[in-house]
Amino acid sequence: MSDVTNGQRIATISVLVDNEAGVLARVIGLFSGRGYNIDSLTVAPVDADLSRSRITVVTRGTNAVIEQIKAQLGRLVPIHKVADLSADGPHVARELGLIKVIARGEQRVEALRIADAFRAKIVDTTIESFVFELTGASEKIDAFIDLMRPLGTTEISRSGVAAIARGTRTII
Amino acid sequence: MNAEMNHAETPAAGAQVLLRALKEQGVEVIFGYPGGAVLPIYDALFQQNAIRHILVRHEQAAVHAAEGYARSTGKVGCVLVTSGPGATNAVTGLVDALMDSIPLVCLTGQVPTHLIGNDAFQEADTVGITRPATKHNYLVKRSEDLARVVHEAFYVARSGRPGPVVIDLPKDILIKPAPYVEPTREPHRSYRPQTEPDAGQIDKAVALIKNARRPILYTGGGIINAGPEASALLRELVAETGIPCTNTLMGLGSLPASDPHFLGMLGMHGTYEANMAMHGCDVMINIGARFDDRVTGRLDAFSPNSKKIHADIDASNINKVVTVDVPILGDAGKILRALLERIRSLNAQPDRAAITAWWRQIDSWREKRSLAFVQPDAPGSIIKPQHAVRRLFELTRQSGRETFITTEVGQHQMWAAQHFGFERPNHWMTSGGLGTMGYGLPAAMGVQVAKPDALVIDIAGEASILMNIQEMGTLAQYRLPVKVFILNNQYMGMVRQWQELLHGSRYSESYSEALPDFVKLAESFHGVGMRATSVDDLDRVILEMIKCDRAVIADIAVDQGENVYPMIPSGAAHNEMLLGPDKNRDNAEVTNAGMVLV
């Protein structure tokens, strides 16, 4: 995830926060208040006692803007750690998509073929519809959805990106 | 109070526990205004004597008063307001404190927990509204969290880059019994700002300073916030190295104005020598300032040929506006000490001859006398506002009284910054970042509460002062002898100045129509009113004002057409200053791009 267009890069930032009321609003408010982009955002508690949550934000900007975003996140009081996964080394980023396709006849068969090629799981089916579950890099889910759209009515639900560093590096 | 109460005893009501925690945190004064949601706190206040309560006339003023208290003492200011409108009225003060890094804890009442979200009477989403207005905020939903949250709030307010913290207190939490806990000695679980500078960065900075031929110190409010020791260290550093020093609006007083190394304030209304030296320096040493747009002017022409050192307690200030060569994260005082020790141990003072040549250049800029003004001395002459501030400075200095100056916002604020010489830190309180008209009177009130024997003067404009004029009532109630020194030009002067310079002299809505009679106004609030309408009256009025042991409004009629000079117009660079109507424009003109800027 390091596409470079006109000096901008995409950054996947993981933030370890206290799992308390309002902490997500602080992070989102920081992005909207200072005019930064959010491409994707996920959050869930990660400690055994649920005391801390991990927020993963995918954002874009020039290097200076990304550095500023990290510094601004770092000064929020309930934040324990800010890590720029895309800059700190190799990492794995995954997203889950649930894609409903309503189609009949040949379109329906084609949807099934494409799903097979993508190793998407069928998690619900009726005579007229499928719900596919697909996990992978965001680009893979994008490609899958692009192929499904012409085949019928589609409805999409995506989780946003969860990411973690490869190897032994941690942010705990 | 239950100060002697032990842990294990029957828990007291939340309001009592709250006061105990405040006392433990060193709170002596609360500035506040009662209302339904905070009645339990007021009831607890009534039954104790340890904490004094100052009843303001508007919640915004409570926050500014706490700011004045905090800035003059270095302590955390404390505010108490009710839910809903009490909290929303406080928001301007909170943002003001956030922008100027002033440590405050603001207690807001809230409807009982079971009514939150129901649009109850005087309910507002206070934590939602104040989230971007504070350094941090809390809603206490469980009695067992109450004491811990109070202790934590004070830690957050005063640590790292200081700022305002809100604690939203539902009424049931104040009534129900709550356990008291002592503050812990451990650092906060997540918030641990770095205060010790990195030795490697100090070395890099010292190497730049050693080889500098045209260095400048550009210092700001961070030095004031780091305590008086930091200002003393700045003086030592300047004396040790001979480096010229300019202050931001927030940093005035960190180096004595009478120090020959002091170049005056820099920026939009800074001195010619300060701005030219910033433009022409080869090494810039920024300590505790944040490259504010009032300071830098046009960014792409800002100090183009210098290596820049930036010391700041807040990592997000570094490389935010200006990219620097040597960032140093930490407390301004600790950084100054480290720099000084390293320069001494390595004999890394800059080359004497180079510094002497640099001072020759600076002295030639000083000869422009960019703050000069002409006060006609014929009897009956109209008073120049700069002259009024100068005389106020001279006469207060001669009085020998410890003097604190606050201001409102506008032309008078800039004239005060330019012409009043500040010798010590914590004696100058002005709304820098937010630029809040109505700041000065309540801030002066807070200073006077902290320093009952000092001379506290709000240098004001006739427009700003009306924004919190109700606080004259507070001055009367507590016999606070604050002096309000109004430079009355019957205009929102800074608006008028910009309209003159940028909008073809079309003075849209900037004339102060239907002004009150300030003398009678002072009297109606049990104070003393005075007036000077010509230069003949000025000294007499100032002296009477200084002598008076009651609250005073001195209404000083000044020249309506006077502008603040020098001026870097919006969108211009440091070396493109307007020096005054009767002097050459130093190739300055306002561009269309500049017009957009504020």
CSV table of N, CA and C in Angstrom, one decimal, chain A residues 18-157:
chain,number,residue,atom,x,y,z
A,18,ASP,N,-7.2,3.7,24.7
A,18,ASP,CA,-8.0,3.2,25.8
A,18,ASP,C,-9.4,3.0,25.3
A,19,ASN,N,-10.0,1.8,25.7
A,19,ASN,CA,-11.4,1.5,25.3
A,19,ASN,C,-12.4,2.3,26.1
A,20,GLU,N,-12.5,3.6,25.9
A,20,GLU,CA,-13.4,4.4,26.7
A,20,GLU,C,-14.4,5.2,25.8
A,21,ALA,N,-15.4,5.6,26.4
A,21,ALA,CA,-16.4,6.4,25.6
A,21,ALA,C,-15.8,7.6,25.0
A,22,GLY,N,-16.1,7.8,23.7
A,22,GLY,CA,-15.7,9.1,23.1
A,22,GLY,C,-14.3,9.0,22.4
A,23,VAL,N,-13.6,7.9,22.6
A,23,VAL,CA,-12.3,7.9,22.0
A,23,VAL,C,-12.3,7.9,20.5
A,24,LEU,N,-13.3,7.1,19.9
A,24,LEU,CA,-13.4,7.1,18.5
A,24,LEU,C,-13.8,8.5,17.9
A,25,ALA,N,-14.7,9.1,18.7
A,25,ALA,CA,-15.1,10.5,18.3
A,25,ALA,C,-13.9,11.4,18.3
A,26,ARG,N,-13.0,11.3,19.2
A,26,ARG,CA,-11.7,12.1,19.3
A,26,ARG,C,-10.9,11.9,18.0
A,27,VAL,N,-10.8,10.6,17.6
A,27,VAL,CA,-9.9,10.4,16.4
A,27,VAL,C,-10.6,10.9,15.2
A,28,ILE,N,-11.9,10.6,15.0
A,28,ILE,CA,-12.6,11.0,13.8
A,28,ILE,C,-12.7,12.6,13.8
A,29,GLY,N,-12.9,13.2,15.0
A,29,GLY,CA,-13.0,14.6,15.0
A,29,GLY,C,-11.7,15.3,14.7
A,30,LEU,N,-10.6,14.6,15.0
A,30,LEU,CA,-9.3,15.2,14.6
A,30,LEU,C,-9.1,15.2,13.1
A,31,PHE,N,-9.5,14.1,12.5
A,31,PHE,CA,-9.4,14.0,11.0
A,31,PHE,C,-10.3,15.0,10.3
A,32,SER,N,-11.6,15.1,10.8
A,32,SER,CA,-12.5,16.1,10.1
A,32,SER,C,-12.1,17.5,10.5
A,33,GLY,N,-11.7,17.8,11.7
A,33,GLY,CA,-11.4,19.1,12.1
A,33,GLY,C,-10.2,19.7,11.5
A,34,ARG,N,-9.3,18.8,11.1
A,34,ARG,CA,-8.0,19.3,10.5
A,34,ARG,C,-8.0,19.0,9.0
A,35,GLY,N,-9.1,18.5,8.5
A,35,GLY,CA,-9.2,18.3,7.0
A,35,GLY,C,-8.4,17.2,6.5
A,36,TYR,N,-8.2,16.1,7.2
A,36,TYR,CA,-7.5,14.9,6.7
A,36,TYR,C,-8.5,14.0,6.2
A,37,ASN,N,-8.1,13.1,5.2
A,37,ASN,CA,-9.0,12.1,4.7
A,37,ASN,C,-9.0,10.8,5.5
A,38,ILE,N,-10.2,10.2,5.5
A,38,ILE,CA,-10.2,8.8,6.0
A,38,ILE,C,-10.7,7.9,4.9
A,39,ASP,N,-9.9,7.0,4.4
A,39,ASP,CA,-10.3,6.1,3.3
A,39,ASP,C,-11.1,4.9,4.0
A,40,SER,N,-10.6,4.5,5.1
A,40,SER,CA,-11.2,3.3,5.8
A,40,SER,C,-10.9,3.4,7.3
A,41,LEU,N,-11.7,2.9,8.1
A,41,LEU,CA,-11.5,2.9,9.6
A,41,LEU,C,-12.1,1.7,10.2
A,42,THR,N,-11.4,1.0,11.0
A,42,THR,CA,-11.9,-0.1,11.8
A,42,THR,C,-11.5,0.1,13.2
A,43,VAL,N,-12.4,-0.5,14.1
A,43,VAL,CA,-12.1,-0.4,15.5
A,43,VAL,C,-12.7,-1.6,16.3
A,44,ALA,N,-11.9,-2.1,17.2
A,44,ALA,CA,-12.5,-3.2,18.1
A,44,ALA,C,-11.5,-3.3,19.3
A,45,PRO,N,-12.1,-3.8,20.4
A,45,PRO,CA,-11.2,-4.0,21.6
A,45,PRO,C,-10.2,-5.2,21.3
A,46,VAL,N,-9.0,-5.1,21.8
A,46,VAL,CA,-8.0,-6.1,21.5
A,46,VAL,C,-7.4,-6.8,22.7
A,47,ASP,N,-7.5,-6.2,23.9
A,47,ASP,CA,-6.9,-6.7,25.1
A,47,ASP,C,-7.9,-7.8,25.7
A,48,ALA,N,-7.3,-8.7,26.4
A,48,ALA,CA,-8.1,-9.8,27.0
A,48,ALA,C,-9.1,-9.2,27.9
A,49,ASP,N,-8.8,-8.1,28.6
A,49,ASP,CA,-9.8,-7.5,29.5
A,49,ASP,C,-10.6,-6.4,28.9
A,50,LEU,N,-10.4,-6.3,27.6
A,50,LEU,CA,-11.2,-5.3,26.8
A,50,LEU,C,-10.8,-3.8,27.1
A,51,SER,N,-9.6,-3.6,27.8
A,51,SER,CA,-9.3,-2.3,28.2
A,51,SER,C,-8.8,-1.4,27.1
A,52,ARG,N,-8.2,-2.0,26.1
A,52,ARG,CA,-7.7,-1.2,25.0
A,52,ARG,C,-8.3,-1.6,23.6
A,53,SER,N,-8.5,-0.7,22.8
A,53,SER,CA,-9.0,-1.0,21.4
A,53,SER,C,-7.9,-0.6,20.4
A,54,ARG,N,-8.0,-1.3,19.2
A,54,ARG,CA,-7.1,-0.9,18.2
A,54,ARG,C,-7.9,-0.3,17.0
A,55,ILE,N,-7.5,0.9,16.7
A,55,ILE,CA,-8.1,1.6,15.5
A,55,ILE,C,-7.2,1.5,14.4
A,56,THR,N,-7.6,1.1,13.2
A,56,THR,CA,-6.8,1.2,12.0
A,56,THR,C,-7.4,2.1,11.0
A,57,VAL,N,-6.6,3.1,10.7
A,57,VAL,CA,-7.1,4.2,9.7
A,57,VAL,C,-6.3,4.1,8.5
A,58,VAL,N,-6.9,4.1,7.3
A,58,VAL,CA,-6.2,4.2,6.1
A,58,VAL,C,-6.5,5.6,5.6
A,59,THR,N,-5.4,6.4,5.4
A,59,THR,CA,-5.5,7.8,5.0
A,59,THR,C,-4.6,8.0,3.9
A,60,ARG,N,-4.6,9.2,3.3
A,60,ARG,CA,-3.7,9.6,2.2
A,60,ARG,C,-3.3,11.0,2.4
A,61,GLY,N,-2.1,11.3,2.0
A,61,GLY,CA,-1.6,12.7,2.0
A,61,GLY,C,-0.1,12.7,1.7
A,62,THR,N,0.5,13.9,1.6
A,62,THR,CA,1.9,14.0,1.4
A,62,THR,C,2.6,13.4,2.7
A,63,ASN,N,3.9,13.1,2.6
A,63,ASN,CA,4.6,12.7,3.7
A,63,ASN,C,4.5,13.6,4.9
A,64,ALA,N,4.5,14.9,4.6
A,64,ALA,CA,4.4,15.9,5.7
A,64,ALA,C,3.1,15.8,6.4
A,65,VAL,N,2.0,15.6,5.6
A,65,VAL,CA,0.7,15.5,6.2
A,65,VAL,C,0.5,14.2,7.0
A,66,ILE,N,1.1,13.1,6.5
A,66,ILE,CA,1.0,11.9,7.2
A,66,ILE,C,1.8,12.0,8.6
A,67,GLU,N,2.9,12.6,8.5
A,67,GLU,CA,3.7,12.9,9.8
A,67,GLU,C,2.9,13.7,10.8
A,68,GLN,N,2.2,14.7,10.2
A,68,GLN,CA,1.4,15.6,11.1
A,68,GLN,C,0.2,14.8,11.7
A,69,ILE,N,-0.4,14.0,10.9
A,69,ILE,CA,-1.5,13.1,11.4
A,69,ILE,C,-1.0,12.3,12.6
A,70,LYS,N,0.1,11.7,12.4
A,70,LYS,CA,0.7,10.8,13.5
A,70,LYS,C,0.9,11.6,14.7
A,71,ALA,N,1.5,12.8,14.5
A,71,ALA,CA,1.8,13.7,15.7
A,71,ALA,C,0.6,14.1,16.4
A,72,GLN,N,-0.4,14.5,15.6
A,72,GLN,CA,-1.7,14.9,16.2
A,72,GLN,C,-2.4,13.8,16.9
A,73,LEU,N,-2.4,12.6,16.4
A,73,LEU,CA,-2.9,11.4,17.1
A,73,LEU,C,-2.2,11.2,18.4
A,74,GLY,N,-0.8,11.4,18.3
A,74,GLY,CA,0.0,11.1,19.4
A,74,GLY,C,-0.3,12.0,20.6
A,75,ARG,N,-0.8,13.2,20.4
A,75,ARG,CA,-1.1,14.0,21.5
A,75,ARG,C,-2.5,13.9,22.2
A,76,LEU,N,-3.3,13.0,21.6
A,76,LEU,CA,-4.6,12.7,22.2
A,76,LEU,C,-4.3,12.0,23.5
A,77,VAL,N,-5.0,12.4,24.6
A,77,VAL,CA,-4.6,11.8,25.9
A,77,VAL,C,-4.8,10.3,26.0
A,78,PRO,N,-6.0,9.7,25.5
A,78,PRO,CA,-6.2,8.3,25.7
A,78,PRO,C,-5.4,7.4,24.7
A,79,ILE,N,-4.5,7.9,24.0
A,79,ILE,CA,-3.8,7.1,23.0
A,79,ILE,C,-2.5,6.6,23.5
A,80,HIS,N,-2.3,5.2,23.4
A,80,HIS,CA,-1.1,4.6,23.9
A,80,HIS,C,0.0,4.6,22.8
A,81,LYS,N,-0.4,4.3,21.6
A,81,LYS,CA,0.7,4.1,20.6
A,81,LYS,C,0.1,4.4,19.2
A,82,VAL,N,1.0,5.0,18.4
A,82,VAL,CA,0.6,5.3,17.0
A,82,VAL,C,1.6,4.6,16.1
A,83,ALA,N,1.2,3.8,15.2
A,83,ALA,CA,2.2,3.1,14.3
A,83,ALA,C,1.8,3.3,12.9
A,84,ASP,N,2.8,3.7,12.0
A,84,ASP,CA,2.5,3.9,10.6
A,84,ASP,C,3.0,2.6,9.9
A,85,LEU,N,2.0,1.6,9.8
A,85,LEU,CA,2.4,0.3,9.3
A,85,LEU,C,3.0,0.4,7.9
A,86,SER,N,2.5,1.3,7.1
A,86,SER,CA,3.0,1.3,5.7
A,86,SER,C,4.4,1.9,5.6
A,87,ALA,N,4.9,2.6,6.7
A,87,ALA,CA,6.2,3.2,6.6
A,87,ALA,C,7.2,2.3,7.5
A,88,ASP,N,6.7,1.6,8.4
A,88,ASP,CA,7.6,0.9,9.4
A,88,ASP,C,8.1,-0.4,8.9
A,89,GLY,N,7.7,-0.9,7.8
A,89,GLY,CA,8.1,-2.2,7.3
A,89,GLY,C,7.0,-3.0,6.7
A,90,PRO,N,7.2,-4.2,6.3
A,90,PRO,CA,6.1,-5.0,5.7
A,90,PRO,C,5.0,-5.2,6.6
A,91,HIS,N,3.8,-5.2,6.1
A,91,HIS,CA,2.6,-5.5,7.0
A,91,HIS,C,1.6,-6.2,6.1
A,92,VAL,N,0.6,-6.8,6.8
A,92,VAL,CA,-0.5,-7.5,6.2
A,92,VAL,C,-1.7,-6.6,6.4
A,93,ALA,N,-2.4,-6.3,5.4
A,93,ALA,CA,-3.7,-5.5,5.5
A,93,ALA,C,-4.8,-6.3,4.8
A,94,ARG,N,-5.9,-6.5,5.5
A,94,ARG,CA,-7.0,-7.4,5.0
A,94,ARG,C,-8.3,-6.7,5.3
A,95,GLU,N,-9.2,-7.0,4.4
A,95,GLU,CA,-10.6,-6.4,4.5
A,95,GLU,C,-11.6,-7.5,4.3
A,96,LEU,N,-12.7,-7.5,4.9
A,96,LEU,CA,-13.7,-8.5,4.6
A,96,LEU,C,-14.9,-7.8,3.9
A,97,GLY,N,-15.4,-8.4,2.8
A,97,GLY,CA,-16.5,-7.9,2.1
A,97,GLY,C,-17.6,-8.9,2.1
A,98,LEU,N,-18.9,-8.4,2.3
A,98,LEU,CA,-20.0,-9.2,2.1
A,98,LEU,C,-20.7,-8.6,0.8
A,99,ILE,N,-20.9,-9.4,-0.2
A,99,ILE,CA,-21.4,-8.9,-1.5
A,99,ILE,C,-22.6,-9.7,-1.9
A,100,LYS,N,-23.7,-9.0,-1.9
A,100,LYS,CA,-25.0,-9.6,-2.3
A,100,LYS,C,-25.2,-9.4,-3.8
A,101,VAL,N,-25.5,-10.4,-4.5
A,101,VAL,CA,-25.7,-10.3,-6.0
A,101,VAL,C,-27.1,-10.9,-6.3
A,102,ILE,N,-28.0,-10.1,-6.8
A,102,ILE,CA,-29.3,-10.6,-7.2
A,102,ILE,C,-29.4,-10.8,-8.7
A,103,ALA,N,-29.4,-12.0,-9.1
A,103,ALA,CA,-29.3,-12.3,-10.6
A,103,ALA,C,-30.0,-13.7,-10.9
A,104,ARG,N,-30.3,-13.8,-12.2
A,104,ARG,CA,-30.9,-15.1,-12.6
A,104,ARG,C,-30.2,-15.6,-13.8
A,105,GLY,N,-30.4,-16.9,-14.1
A,105,GLY,CA,-29.9,-17.5,-15.4
A,105,GLY,C,-28.4,-17.5,-15.5
A,106,GLU,N,-28.0,-17.1,-16.7
A,106,GLU,CA,-26.6,-17.1,-17.0
A,106,GLU,C,-25.8,-16.2,-16.1
A,107,GLN,N,-26.3,-15.1,-15.8
A,107,GLN,CA,-25.7,-14.1,-14.9
A,107,GLN,C,-25.4,-14.7,-13.5
A,108,ARG,N,-26.3,-15.5,-13.1
A,108,ARG,CA,-26.2,-16.2,-11.8
A,108,ARG,C,-25.0,-17.2,-11.8
A,109,VAL,N,-25.0,-17.9,-12.9
A,109,VAL,CA,-23.9,-18.9,-13.1
A,109,VAL,C,-22.5,-18.2,-13.2
A,110,GLU,N,-22.5,-17.1,-13.9
A,110,GLU,CA,-21.3,-16.3,-14.1
A,110,GLU,C,-20.8,-15.8,-12.7
A,111,ALA,N,-21.7,-15.3,-11.9
A,111,ALA,CA,-21.4,-14.8,-10.6
A,111,ALA,C,-20.7,-16.0,-9.8
A,112,LEU,N,-21.2,-17.1,-9.9
A,112,LEU,CA,-20.7,-18.3,-9.2
A,112,LEU,C,-19.3,-18.6,-9.6
A,113,ARG,N,-19.1,-18.5,-11.0
A,113,ARG,CA,-17.8,-18.8,-11.5
A,113,ARG,C,-16.7,-17.8,-11.0
A,114,ILE,N,-17.1,-16.6,-11.1
A,114,ILE,CA,-16.1,-15.6,-10.6
A,114,ILE,C,-15.8,-15.7,-9.1
A,115,ALA,N,-16.9,-16.0,-8.4
A,115,ALA,CA,-16.7,-16.2,-6.9
A,115,ALA,C,-15.7,-17.4,-6.7
A,116,ASP,N,-15.8,-18.4,-7.5
A,116,ASP,CA,-14.9,-19.5,-7.4
A,116,ASP,C,-13.5,-19.1,-7.6
A,117,ALA,N,-13.3,-18.3,-8.7
A,117,ALA,CA,-12.0,-17.9,-9.1
A,117,ALA,C,-11.4,-17.0,-8.0
A,118,PHE,N,-12.2,-16.3,-7.3
A,118,PHE,CA,-11.7,-15.4,-6.2
A,118,PHE,C,-11.7,-16.1,-4.8
A,119,ARG,N,-12.1,-17.3,-4.8
A,119,ARG,CA,-12.2,-18.1,-3.6
A,119,ARG,C,-13.1,-17.4,-2.6
A,120,ALA,N,-14.2,-16.8,-3.1
A,120,ALA,CA,-15.2,-16.2,-2.2
A,120,ALA,C,-16.1,-17.3,-1.7
A,121,LYS,N,-16.5,-17.1,-0.4
A,121,LYS,CA,-17.4,-18.1,0.2
A,121,LYS,C,-18.9,-17.7,0.0
A,122,ILE,N,-19.7,-18.7,-0.3
A,122,ILE,CA,-21.1,-18.4,-0.3
A,122,ILE,C,-21.7,-18.5,1.1
A,123,VAL,N,-22.2,-17.5,1.7
A,123,VAL,CA,-22.7,-17.5,3.0
A,123,VAL,C,-24.2,-17.5,3.1
A,124,ASP,N,-24.8,-17.2,2.0
A,124,ASP,CA,-26.3,-17.2,1.9
A,124,ASP,C,-26.7,-17.4,0.5
A,125,THR,N,-27.8,-18.1,0.3
A,125,THR,CA,-28.3,-18.2,-1.1
A,125,THR,C,-29.8,-18.4,-1.1
A,126,THR,N,-30.4,-17.8,-2.2
A,126,THR,CA,-31.8,-18.1,-2.5
A,126,THR,C,-31.8,-18.4,-4.0
A,127,ILE,N,-32.9,-18.7,-4.5
A,127,ILE,CA,-33.1,-19.0,-6.0
A,127,ILE,C,-32.5,-17.8,-6.8
A,128,GLU,N,-32.8,-16.6,-6.2
A,128,GLU,CA,-32.4,-15.4,-7.0
A,128,GLU,C,-31.2,-14.6,-6.5
A,129,SER,N,-30.6,-15.1,-5.4
A,129,SER,CA,-29.5,-14.3,-4.9
A,129,SER,C,-28.4,-15.1,-4.2
A,130,PHE,N,-27.2,-14.5,-4.1
A,130,PHE,CA,-26.1,-15.0,-3.3
A,130,PHE,C,-25.6,-13.9,-2.4
A,131,VAL,N,-25.1,-14.3,-1.3
A,131,VAL,CA,-24.3,-13.4,-0.5
A,131,VAL,C,-22.9,-14.1,-0.4
A,132,PHE,N,-21.9,-13.4,-1.0
A,132,PHE,CA,-20.5,-13.9,-1.0
A,132,PHE,C,-19.7,-13.2,0.1
A,133,GLU,N,-18.9,-14.0,0.7
A,133,GLU,CA,-17.9,-13.4,1.7
A,133,GLU,C,-16.6,-13.5,1.1
A,134,LEU,N,-15.9,-12.4,1.1
A,134,LEU,CA,-14.5,-12.4,0.5
A,134,LEU,C,-13.6,-11.7,1.4
A,135,THR,N,-12.4,-12.2,1.7
A,135,THR,CA,-11.4,-11.6,2.5
A,135,THR,C,-10.2,-11.4,1.7
A,136,GLY,N,-9.5,-10.3,1.9
A,136,GLY,CA,-8.3,-10.0,1.2
A,136,GLY,C,-7.9,-8.6,1.2
A,137,ALA,N,-6.9,-8.3,0.4
A,137,ALA,CA,-6.5,-6.9,0.3
A,137,ALA,C,-7.7,-6.1,-0.3
A,138,SER,N,-7.7,-4.8,0.0
A,138,SER,CA,-8.9,-4.0,-0.5
A,138,SER,C,-9.0,-4.1,-2.0
A,139,GLU,N,-7.8,-4.1,-2.7
A,139,GLU,CA,-7.8,-4.1,-4.2
A,139,GLU,C,-8.5,-5.4,-4.7
A,140,LYS,N,-8.4,-6.5,-4.0
A,140,LYS,CA,-9.0,-7.7,-4.5
A,140,LYS,C,-10.5,-7.6,-4.3
A,141,ILE,N,-10.9,-7.0,-3.2
A,141,ILE,CA,-12.4,-6.9,-3.0
A,141,ILE,C,-12.9,-5.9,-4.1
A,142,ASP,N,-12.2,-4.8,-4.3
A,142,ASP,CA,-12.6,-3.9,-5.4
A,142,ASP,C,-12.8,-4.6,-6.7
A,143,ALA,N,-11.8,-5.4,-7.1
A,143,ALA,CA,-11.9,-6.1,-8.4
A,143,ALA,C,-13.1,-7.1,-8.4
A,144,PHE,N,-13.3,-7.8,-7.3
A,144,PHE,CA,-14.5,-8.7,-7.3
A,144,PHE,C,-15.8,-7.9,-7.4
A,145,ILE,N,-15.9,-6.8,-6.7
A,145,ILE,CA,-17.1,-6.0,-6.8
A,145,ILE,C,-17.3,-5.5,-8.2
A,146,ASP,N,-16.2,-5.1,-8.9
A,146,ASP,CA,-16.3,-4.5,-10.2
A,146,ASP,C,-16.9,-5.6,-11.2
A,147,LEU,N,-16.5,-6.8,-11.0
A,147,LEU,CA,-16.9,-7.9,-11.8
A,147,LEU,C,-18.4,-8.3,-11.5
A,148,MET,N,-18.8,-8.1,-10.3
A,148,MET,CA,-20.2,-8.5,-9.9
A,148,MET,C,-21.2,-7.5,-10.4
A,149,ARG,N,-20.8,-6.3,-10.4
A,149,ARG,CA,-21.9,-5.2,-10.6
A,149,ARG,C,-22.7,-5.4,-11.9
A,150,PRO,N,-22.0,-5.8,-13.0
A,150,PRO,CA,-22.8,-5.9,-14.2
A,150,PRO,C,-23.8,-7.1,-14.2
A,151,LEU,N,-23.6,-8.0,-13.3
A,151,LEU,CA,-24.3,-9.3,-13.3
A,151,LEU,C,-25.7,-9.2,-12.7
A,152,GLY,N,-26.0,-8.1,-12.0
A,152,GLY,CA,-27.3,-8.0,-11.4
A,152,GLY,C,-27.3,-6.9,-10.4
A,153,THR,N,-28.3,-6.9,-9.6
A,153,THR,CA,-28.4,-5.9,-8.5
A,153,THR,C,-27.4,-6.3,-7.4
A,154,THR,N,-26.5,-5.4,-7.0
A,154,THR,CA,-25.5,-5.7,-6.0
A,154,THR,C,-25.7,-4.8,-4.8
A,155,GLU,N,-25.4,-5.4,-3.6
A,155,GLU,CA,-25.3,-4.6,-2.4
A,155,GLU,C,-24.0,-5.0,-1.7
A,156,ILE,N,-23.4,-4.0,-1.2
A,156,ILE,CA,-22.0,-4.2,-0.7
A,156,ILE,C,-21.9,-3.8,0.8
A,157,SER,N,-21.3,-4.6,1.6
A,157,SER,CA,-21.0,-4.2,3.0
A,157,SER,C,-19.5,-4.6,3.2
